[in-house]
């Protein structure tokens, strides 16, 4: 390994969607699986603080990263299994998620189209079990291949062992900071029907005559463009908080005090409360904290409105959490990883 391949004091401004001007002490990017395996084998990660950084679309840096950033640039989609009805593909961790969605839609493979336009890489999609518009990636993942940086061995785990739940997986719990995902396998269908149940989709699809996968993808893109800020224009990391999940008793009590509360029924009599509604009701829509604010069309998204620092964004998120807790007694858990 040539030590010149590790860049020193490297700017992460182009590698985080909050567009924060922060630096990594060291930065290493690799193009092939064998490069990262070799890198780990030679002990370059041993005893070091490290971070695997995809597109940085789910991370808030509150300052410089005093450690080694590992950045996968591994691309490729290959067919693992194929039958009359289904296809299983293996996708490299560094692939851009939405390029993969576009690829599947162009091939007429069903299952992934509602997850159009989510920023980030394929490797990271398994970390927080990305989801949108009535779909979650855990419905499609068959297995995940990773390298364990402690024993330097490669493992493949199946969907069940990934312990997926709402914006969560084993990679955020037991395997946190212990592995580097190398590739993810997905099962897609060769025929199927569109998943139109989510609010807004039927209206968005109504302008197409016989909508298929391409029209569904376009509708999702249209909805997202109308609601979410593009990180190229306004720094953000999507939803900053998870929607809090409560039991029916708590929900009924809240509903008594706040009859217009927005909520969705989950499985096992759990109720998901809309965090955006909670934030809006705290009067935080037009609030600004040292350049950090919430997006006017979607208060669940914290934006870097006016050259905010990562520290200011974090402080603002804590103000939101405090106000929501004081008013509703609910604890907002960040979806974004705070470093
Ligand atoms: C405008 C916008 C809209 C968004 N909309 C949605 C949405 O609808 N639904 C949704 O679920 N999310 C959404 N997000 C969040 C984000 O896109 C996803 O969480 C995405 O999967 C992050 O990918 P990334 O490559 O940027 O990961 P990063 O932010 O770089 O990393 C996230 C975490 O994954 C780890 N990681 C990344 N790659 C690997 C790897 N190969 N091996 C091990 N660990 C790894 C990192 O260390 C970090 O802990 C949105 C973000 C933005 C900016």
Tab-separated table of C-alpha atoms and ligand atoms in Angstrom:
chain	number	residue	atom	x	y	z
A	1	UNK	CA	0.000	0.000	0.000
A	2	UNK	CA	1.421	3.316	-1.035
A	3	UNK	CA	0.908	5.760	1.856
A	4	UNK	CA	0.534	8.574	-0.727
A	5	UNK	CA	-2.939	7.154	-1.430
A	6	UNK	CA	-4.067	8.406	1.979
A	7	UNK	CA	-4.831	12.100	1.628
A	8	UNK	CA	-4.072	14.298	4.619
A	9	UNK	CA	-6.265	17.137	5.965
A	10	UNK	CA	-8.870	16.553	3.271
A	11	UNK	CA	-11.903	18.824	2.743
A	12	UNK	CA	-15.261	17.058	3.112
A	13	UNK	CA	-17.280	20.002	1.764
A	14	UNK	CA	-18.155	18.100	-1.419
A	15	UNK	CA	-18.802	14.933	0.593
A	16	UNK	CA	-21.662	16.061	2.854
A	17	UNK	CA	-25.065	17.332	1.762
A	18	UNK	CA	-25.229	19.945	4.556
A	19	UNK	CA	-22.278	21.437	2.578
A	20	UNK	CA	-20.276	21.994	5.744
A	21	UNK	CA	-16.699	23.137	5.433
A	22	UNK	CA	-15.109	20.425	7.567
A	23	UNK	CA	-11.934	18.373	7.177
A	24	UNK	CA	-10.896	14.773	7.729
A	25	UNK	CA	-7.427	14.189	9.194
A	26	UNK	CA	-7.029	11.386	6.630
A	27	UNK	CA	-9.055	10.304	3.590
A	28	UNK	CA	-8.817	7.096	1.581
A	29	UNK	CA	-10.943	6.211	-1.439
A	30	UNK	CA	-10.918	2.882	-3.233
A	31	UNK	CA	-12.196	1.611	-6.574
A	32	UNK	CA	-12.248	-2.147	-5.947
A	33	UNK	CA	-13.164	-4.523	-3.141
A	34	UNK	CA	-9.688	-6.027	-3.217
A	35	UNK	CA	-8.161	-2.584	-2.545
A	36	UNK	CA	-10.110	-2.104	0.685
A	37	UNK	CA	-9.534	-5.743	1.739
A	38	UNK	CA	-5.790	-5.256	1.176
A	39	UNK	CA	-5.888	-1.904	3.021
A	40	UNK	CA	-7.479	-3.547	6.066
A	41	UNK	CA	-5.206	-6.604	5.837
A	42	UNK	CA	-2.178	-4.343	6.018
A	43	UNK	CA	-3.475	-2.876	9.281
A	44	UNK	CA	-4.220	0.650	8.067
A	45	UNK	CA	-7.400	0.766	10.167
A	46	UNK	CA	-6.001	-0.894	13.262
A	47	UNK	CA	-6.399	1.288	16.335
A	48	UNK	CA	-7.677	4.224	14.271
A	49	UNK	CA	-10.931	6.099	14.490
A	50	UNK	CA	-12.559	5.700	11.087
A	51	UNK	CA	-15.729	6.543	9.215
A	52	UNK	CA	-17.137	4.981	6.049
A	53	UNK	CA	-18.533	7.885	4.067
A	54	UNK	CA	-20.870	7.320	1.116
A	55	UNK	CA	-22.448	10.517	-0.220
A	56	UNK	CA	-22.681	12.096	3.255
A	57	UNK	CA	-26.437	12.590	2.846
A	58	UNK	CA	-27.336	11.234	6.272
A	59	UNK	CA	-24.520	12.712	8.365
A	60	UNK	CA	-24.080	15.945	10.305
A	61	UNK	CA	-20.464	16.856	11.007
A	62	UNK	CA	-20.363	19.083	14.083
A	63	UNK	CA	-16.654	19.713	13.472
A	64	UNK	CA	-13.631	18.264	11.706
A	65	UNK	CA	-13.346	14.472	11.658
A	66	UNK	CA	-10.193	13.574	13.591
A	67	UNK	CA	-9.667	10.194	12.004
A	68	UNK	CA	-9.604	8.307	8.723
A	69	UNK	CA	-12.470	8.621	6.263
A	70	UNK	CA	-12.953	5.630	3.951
A	71	UNK	CA	-14.845	6.404	0.751
A	72	UNK	CA	-16.082	3.567	-1.516
A	73	UNK	CA	-16.044	4.205	-5.251
A	74	UNK	CA	-16.914	0.657	-6.231
A	75	UNK	CA	-19.487	0.312	-8.986
A	76	UNK	CA	-21.271	-2.565	-10.690
A	77	UNK	CA	-24.541	-4.461	-10.939
A	78	UNK	CA	-24.417	-8.189	-11.672
A	79	UNK	CA	-27.094	-10.849	-11.986
A	80	UNK	CA	-26.956	-13.557	-9.297
A	81	UNK	CA	-30.142	-15.539	-10.041
A	82	UNK	CA	-32.835	-15.225	-12.624
A	83	UNK	CA	-36.131	-17.049	-13.172
A	84	UNK	CA	-39.238	-16.391	-15.254
A	85	UNK	CA	-40.675	-14.083	-12.563
A	86	UNK	CA	-37.768	-12.787	-10.514
A	87	UNK	CA	-34.227	-11.535	-10.694
A	88	UNK	CA	-31.633	-11.225	-7.938
A	89	UNK	CA	-28.844	-8.714	-8.484
A	90	UNK	CA	-25.659	-7.935	-6.564
A	91	UNK	CA	-24.852	-4.223	-6.425
A	92	UNK	CA	-21.513	-2.760	-5.300
A	93	UNK	CA	-21.633	-0.549	-2.211
A	94	UNK	CA	-20.353	2.570	-3.978
A	95	UNK	CA	-23.084	2.616	-6.655
A	96	UNK	CA	-25.288	5.668	-6.451
A	97	UNK	CA	-28.656	4.475	-5.146
A	98	UNK	CA	-30.752	6.361	-7.665
A	99	UNK	CA	-28.626	5.120	-10.595
A	100	UNK	CA	-29.553	1.611	-9.479
A	101	UNK	CA	-33.257	2.548	-9.300
A	102	UNK	CA	-33.039	4.061	-12.788
A	103	UNK	CA	-31.328	0.892	-14.066
A	104	UNK	CA	-34.089	-1.329	-12.610
A	105	UNK	CA	-36.899	0.828	-13.994
A	106	UNK	CA	-35.283	0.880	-17.449
A	107	UNK	CA	-35.108	-2.932	-17.375
A	108	UNK	CA	-38.769	-3.075	-16.278
A	109	UNK	CA	-37.992	-4.718	-12.930
A	110	UNK	CA	-40.556	-4.005	-10.202
A	111	UNK	CA	-40.105	-3.310	-6.505
A	112	UNK	CA	-37.740	-0.397	-6.192
A	113	UNK	CA	-39.478	2.418	-8.102
A	114	UNK	CA	-41.057	4.128	-5.045
A	115	UNK	CA	-37.544	4.624	-3.667
A	116	UNK	CA	-36.602	6.869	-6.600
A	117	UNK	CA	-34.427	9.917	-6.006
A	118	UNK	CA	-33.242	9.084	-2.489
A	119	UNK	CA	-29.692	10.444	-2.328
A	120	UNK	CA	-26.747	8.290	-1.283
A	121	UNK	CA	-25.025	5.018	-2.037
A	122	UNK	CA	-26.234	1.418	-2.205
A	123	UNK	CA	-24.032	0.384	0.758
A	124	UNK	CA	-25.664	2.989	2.998
A	125	UNK	CA	-29.190	2.001	1.910
A	126	UNK	CA	-28.921	-1.086	4.121
A	127	UNK	CA	-27.566	0.851	7.107
A	128	UNK	CA	-30.717	2.815	7.881
A	129	UNK	CA	-33.149	0.694	5.828
A	130	UNK	CA	-34.092	3.590	3.563
A	131	UNK	CA	-37.759	4.063	2.910
A	132	UNK	CA	-40.206	6.368	1.181
A	133	UNK	CA	-43.681	6.437	-0.334
A	134	UNK	CA	-44.813	3.128	1.137
A	135	UNK	CA	-41.644	1.081	0.388
A	136	UNK	CA	-38.631	0.077	2.429
A	137	UNK	CA	-35.416	-1.359	1.064
A	138	UNK	CA	-35.632	-4.237	3.571
A	139	UNK	CA	-38.483	-5.628	1.426
A	140	UNK	CA	-35.992	-6.125	-1.419
A	141	UNK	CA	-32.641	-6.960	0.194
A	142	UNK	CA	-31.789	-10.677	0.173
A	143	UNK	CA	-28.269	-10.433	1.604
A	144	UNK	CA	-25.472	-8.048	2.542
A	145	UNK	CA	-21.753	-8.756	2.160
A	146	UNK	CA	-19.344	-6.960	4.473
A	147	UNK	CA	-15.818	-7.077	5.817
A	148	UNK	CA	-15.388	-7.141	9.587
A	149	UNK	CA	-12.516	-4.816	10.378
A	150	UNK	CA	-11.611	-6.663	13.606
A	151	UNK	CA	-11.094	-10.209	12.324
A	152	UNK	CA	-10.592	-9.007	8.712
A	153	UNK	CA	-12.963	-11.710	7.421
A	154	UNK	CA	-15.695	-11.342	4.820
A	155	UNK	CA	-19.254	-12.283	5.844
A	156	UNK	CA	-22.559	-12.536	4.013
A	157	UNK	CA	-25.718	-12.184	6.104
A	158	UNK	CA	-29.283	-12.742	4.971
A	159	UNK	CA	-32.218	-10.364	5.274
A	160	UNK	CA	-33.437	-11.751	8.605
A	161	UNK	CA	-30.024	-11.428	10.222
A	162	UNK	CA	-29.835	-7.764	9.155
A	163	UNK	CA	-32.504	-7.115	11.862
A	164	UNK	CA	-34.194	-4.433	9.800
A	165	UNK	CA	-36.804	-2.161	11.345
A	166	UNK	CA	-37.966	1.431	10.805
A	167	UNK	CA	-34.783	3.336	9.743
A	168	UNK	CA	-32.692	0.790	11.582
A	169	UNK	CA	-30.636	-2.377	11.109
A	170	UNK	CA	-27.913	-4.433	12.764
A	171	UNK	CA	-25.412	-2.062	11.095
A	172	UNK	CA	-26.620	0.741	13.389
A	173	UNK	CA	-26.563	-1.466	16.479
A	174	UNK	CA	-24.387	-4.578	17.009
A	175	UNK	CA	-22.221	-4.014	13.952
A	176	UNK	CA	-21.962	-0.224	14.268
A	177	UNK	CA	-18.465	1.030	13.315
A	178	UNK	CA	-17.287	-2.588	13.012
A	179	UNK	CA	-17.842	-3.383	9.341
A	180	UNK	CA	-17.570	-2.032	5.826
A	181	UNK	CA	-20.380	-3.091	3.514
A	182	UNK	CA	-18.986	-4.313	0.185
A	183	UNK	CA	-22.173	-5.134	-1.734
A	184	UNK	CA	-25.901	-5.663	-1.329
A	185	UNK	CA	-28.151	-8.212	-3.090
A	186	UNK	CA	-31.693	-7.279	-4.072
A	187	UNK	CA	-34.599	-9.315	-5.412
A	188	UNK	CA	-36.763	-7.598	-8.022
A	189	UNK	CA	-39.867	-8.836	-9.832
A	190	UNK	CA	-40.249	-9.147	-13.589
A	191	UNK	CA	-43.921	-8.292	-13.418
A	192	UNK	CA	-46.162	-6.753	-10.814
A	193	UNK	CA	-48.419	-3.902	-9.933
A	194	UNK	CA	-47.612	-0.395	-8.829
A	195	UNK	CA	-47.670	0.474	-5.122
A	196	UNK	CA	-49.969	3.510	-5.247
A	197	UNK	CA	-51.263	3.544	-1.690
A	198	UNK	CA	-49.216	6.390	-0.297
A	199	UNK	CA	-50.880	9.807	-0.055
A	200	UNK	CA	-50.276	11.907	-3.138
A	201	UNK	CA	-49.285	9.089	-5.504
A	202	UNK	CA	-52.698	8.560	-7.195
A	203	UNK	CA	-52.953	12.318	-7.905
A	204	UNK	CA	-49.392	12.450	-9.249
A	205	UNK	CA	-50.041	9.413	-11.486
A	206	UNK	CA	-53.343	10.749	-12.788
A	207	UNK	CA	-51.660	12.797	-15.533
A	208	UNK	CA	-50.424	9.579	-17.216
A	209	UNK	CA	-52.643	7.373	-19.391
A	210	UNK	CA	-51.542	3.811	-18.613
A	211	UNK	CA	-48.911	4.382	-15.948
A	212	UNK	CA	-46.109	1.844	-15.661
A	213	UNK	CA	-42.791	1.802	-13.844
A	214	UNK	CA	-41.322	4.792	-15.692
A	215	UNK	CA	-44.397	6.908	-14.944
A	216	UNK	CA	-44.321	5.841	-11.300
A	217	UNK	CA	-40.659	6.832	-11.045
A	218	UNK	CA	-41.414	10.179	-12.684
A	219	UNK	CA	-44.368	10.765	-10.322
A	220	UNK	CA	-42.212	10.089	-7.258
A	221	UNK	CA	-39.560	12.452	-8.624
A	222	UNK	CA	-42.220	15.122	-9.217
A	223	UNK	CA	-43.597	14.763	-5.692
A	224	UNK	CA	-40.124	14.855	-4.152
A	225	UNK	CA	-39.111	17.890	-6.214
A	226	UNK	CA	-42.202	19.741	-5.047
A	227	UNK	CA	-41.608	18.978	-1.355
A	228	UNK	CA	-37.914	18.492	-0.649
A	229	UNK	CA	-34.992	20.895	-0.975
A	230	UNK	CA	-32.294	19.791	-3.436
A	231	UNK	CA	-29.014	19.578	-1.486
A	232	UNK	CA	-27.234	21.269	-4.443
A	233	UNK	CA	-29.300	24.397	-3.712
A	234	UNK	CA	-29.890	24.215	0.050
A	235	UNK	CA	-27.730	22.113	2.359
A	236	UNK	CA	-29.744	19.432	4.187
A	237	UNK	CA	-29.756	15.727	5.029
A	238	UNK	CA	-33.422	14.917	4.451
A	239	UNK	CA	-35.614	14.178	7.480
A	240	UNK	CA	-33.573	15.104	10.521
A	241	UNK	CA	-35.705	13.093	12.986
A	242	UNK	CA	-37.556	9.797	12.902
A	243	UNK	CA	-41.321	9.914	13.366
A	244	UNK	CA	-41.890	8.919	17.016
A	245	UNK	CA	-43.750	5.637	17.482
A	246	UNK	CA	-46.140	5.394	20.455
A	247	UNK	CA	-48.750	3.040	21.899
A	248	UNK	CA	-52.461	3.620	21.469
A	249	UNK	CA	-52.973	5.006	25.015
A	250	UNK	CA	-50.361	7.737	24.551
A	251	UNK	CA	-51.809	8.562	21.156
A	252	UNK	CA	-55.382	8.814	22.511
A	253	UNK	CA	-54.214	11.155	25.302
A	254	UNK	CA	-52.420	13.358	22.774
A	255	UNK	CA	-55.451	13.327	20.509
A	256	UNK	CA	-57.608	14.634	23.347
A	257	UNK	CA	-55.346	17.653	23.810
A	258	UNK	CA	-54.499	18.076	20.122
A	259	UNK	CA	-57.465	16.812	18.034
A	260	UNK	CA	-55.751	17.640	14.719
A	261	UNK	CA	-52.602	15.588	15.514
A	262	UNK	CA	-51.242	13.799	12.428
A	263	UNK	CA	-50.535	10.103	12.867
A	264	UNK	CA	-50.385	6.793	10.985
A	265	UNK	CA	-51.258	3.342	12.285
A	266	UNK	CA	-48.320	0.917	12.345
A	267	UNK	CA	-48.315	-2.849	12.936
A	268	UNK	CA	-48.908	-4.278	16.447
A	269	UNK	CA	-51.171	-1.382	17.459
A	270	UNK	CA	-48.269	1.052	17.346
A	271	UNK	CA	-48.887	4.575	16.103
A	272	UNK	CA	-46.393	6.710	14.242
A	273	UNK	CA	-46.800	10.425	14.953
A	274	UNK	CA	-45.817	12.855	12.189
A	275	UNK	CA	-42.698	14.603	13.532
A	276	UNK	CA	-43.158	17.401	10.973
A	277	UNK	CA	-46.549	18.223	12.519
A	278	UNK	CA	-45.071	18.268	16.052
A	279	UNK	CA	-42.304	20.653	14.948
A	280	UNK	CA	-44.708	22.940	13.136
A	281	UNK	CA	-47.022	23.090	16.178
A	282	UNK	CA	-44.066	24.261	18.297
A	283	UNK	CA	-43.944	27.377	16.135
A	284	UNK	CA	-40.501	26.550	14.777
A	285	UNK	CA	-41.289	27.008	11.104
A	286	UNK	CA	-39.794	30.465	10.757
A	287	UNK	CA	-37.217	30.192	13.516
A	288	UNK	CA	-33.531	30.617	12.622
A	289	UNK	CA	-30.564	29.661	14.789
A	290	UNK	CA	-27.207	30.995	13.522
A	291	UNK	CA	-28.079	30.146	9.907
A	292	UNK	CA	-29.899	26.876	10.667
A	293	UNK	CA	-33.623	26.675	10.031
A	294	UNK	CA	-36.349	24.236	8.994
A	295	UNK	CA	-37.494	23.922	5.385
A	296	UNK	CA	-40.697	25.912	4.925
A	297	UNK	CA	-42.465	23.156	2.948
A	298	UNK	CA	-41.365	20.335	5.275
A	299	UNK	CA	-40.376	21.233	8.851
A	300	UNK	CA	-38.861	17.794	9.468
A	301	UNK	CA	-35.937	18.862	7.300
A	302	UNK	CA	-33.308	21.068	8.932
A	303	UNK	CA	-31.571	23.237	6.370
A	304	UNK	CA	-28.296	25.087	6.222
A	305	UNK	CA	-30.035	28.312	5.255
A	306	UNK	CA	-27.321	30.828	5.801
A	307	UNK	CA	-23.784	29.471	6.252
A	308	UNK	CA	-24.585	27.637	9.453
A	309	UNK	CA	-21.854	25.599	11.115
A	310	UNK	CA	-22.433	21.952	11.980
A	311	UNK	CA	-22.433	22.968	15.642
A	312	UNK	CA	-25.233	25.507	15.045
A	313	UNK	CA	-27.292	22.904	13.154
A	314	UNK	CA	-26.833	20.473	16.028
A	315	UNK	CA	-27.806	23.137	18.610
A	316	UNK	CA	-30.897	23.932	16.572
A	317	UNK	CA	-31.852	20.245	16.466
A	318	UNK	CA	-31.567	20.137	20.270
A	319	UNK	CA	-33.815	23.207	20.571
A	320	UNK	CA	-36.409	21.389	18.433
A	321	UNK	CA	-36.175	18.239	20.542
A	322	UNK	CA	-36.562	20.220	23.779
A	323	UNK	CA	-39.586	22.169	22.533
A	324	UNK	CA	-41.324	19.046	21.203
A	325	UNK	CA	-40.697	17.214	24.463
A	326	UNK	CA	-41.987	20.128	26.557
A	327	UNK	CA	-45.182	20.456	24.504
A	328	UNK	CA	-46.010	16.809	23.712
A	329	UNK	CA	-43.871	14.680	26.049
A	330	UNK	CA	-42.491	12.887	22.980
A	331	UNK	CA	-38.810	12.264	22.385
A	332	UNK	CA	-37.612	12.954	18.843
A	333	UNK	CA	-34.805	10.613	17.859
A	334	UNK	CA	-32.417	11.906	15.170
A	335	UNK	CA	-32.448	9.966	11.903
A	336	UNK	CA	-29.283	11.790	10.831
A	337	UNK	CA	-25.989	10.488	12.219
A	338	UNK	CA	-24.375	13.219	14.314
A	339	UNK	CA	-20.583	13.201	14.483
B	1	LIG	C1	-32.766	15.583	0.180
B	1	LIG	C2	-32.671	14.272	0.918
B	1	LIG	C3	-33.733	13.402	0.905
B	1	LIG	C4	-33.677	12.180	1.589
B	1	LIG	N1	-34.744	11.342	1.533
B	1	LIG	C5	-34.716	10.157	2.172
B	1	LIG	C6	-35.823	9.264	2.108
B	1	LIG	O1	-36.833	9.539	1.460
B	1	LIG	N2	-35.739	8.097	2.789
B	1	LIG	C7	-34.630	7.738	3.506
B	1	LIG	O2	-34.624	6.653	4.094
B	1	LIG	N3	-33.546	8.559	3.560
B	1	LIG	C8	-33.559	9.745	2.931
B	1	LIG	N4	-32.480	10.593	2.990
B	1	LIG	C9	-31.304	10.199	3.791
B	1	LIG	C10	-30.167	9.550	2.941
B	1	LIG	O3	-30.348	9.779	1.589
B	1	LIG	C11	-30.067	8.036	3.182
B	1	LIG	O4	-29.893	7.757	4.547
B	1	LIG	C12	-28.915	7.406	2.406
B	1	LIG	O5	-29.006	6.003	2.470
B	1	LIG	C13	-27.528	7.848	2.893
B	1	LIG	O6	-26.564	7.389	1.969
B	1	LIG	P1	-25.093	7.970	1.947
B	1	LIG	O7	-24.290	7.186	0.983
B	1	LIG	O8	-25.138	9.433	1.755
B	1	LIG	O9	-24.625	7.628	3.441
B	1	LIG	P2	-23.704	8.505	4.382
B	1	LIG	O10	-24.475	9.700	4.834
B	1	LIG	O11	-22.385	8.741	3.754
B	1	LIG	O12	-23.533	7.504	5.594
B	1	LIG	C14	-24.627	7.144	6.410
B	1	LIG	C15	-24.177	6.048	7.380
B	1	LIG	O13	-23.873	4.874	6.673
B	1	LIG	C16	-22.514	4.470	6.907
B	1	LIG	N5	-22.040	3.884	5.649
B	1	LIG	C17	-22.141	4.409	4.404
B	1	LIG	N6	-21.656	3.534	3.493
B	1	LIG	C18	-21.217	2.451	4.191
B	1	LIG	C19	-20.579	1.221	3.828
B	1	LIG	N7	-20.301	0.896	2.555
B	1	LIG	N8	-20.246	0.352	4.824
B	1	LIG	C20	-20.508	0.644	6.123
B	1	LIG	N9	-21.099	1.779	6.530
B	1	LIG	C21	-21.453	2.672	5.561
B	1	LIG	C22	-21.803	5.730	7.321
B	1	LIG	O14	-20.637	5.442	8.076
B	1	LIG	C23	-22.878	6.412	8.136
B	1	LIG	O15	-22.928	5.830	9.411
B	1	LIG	C24	-32.504	11.829	2.304
B	1	LIG	C25	-31.407	12.709	2.309
B	1	LIG	C26	-31.490	13.917	1.622
B	1	LIG	C27	-30.298	14.826	1.616
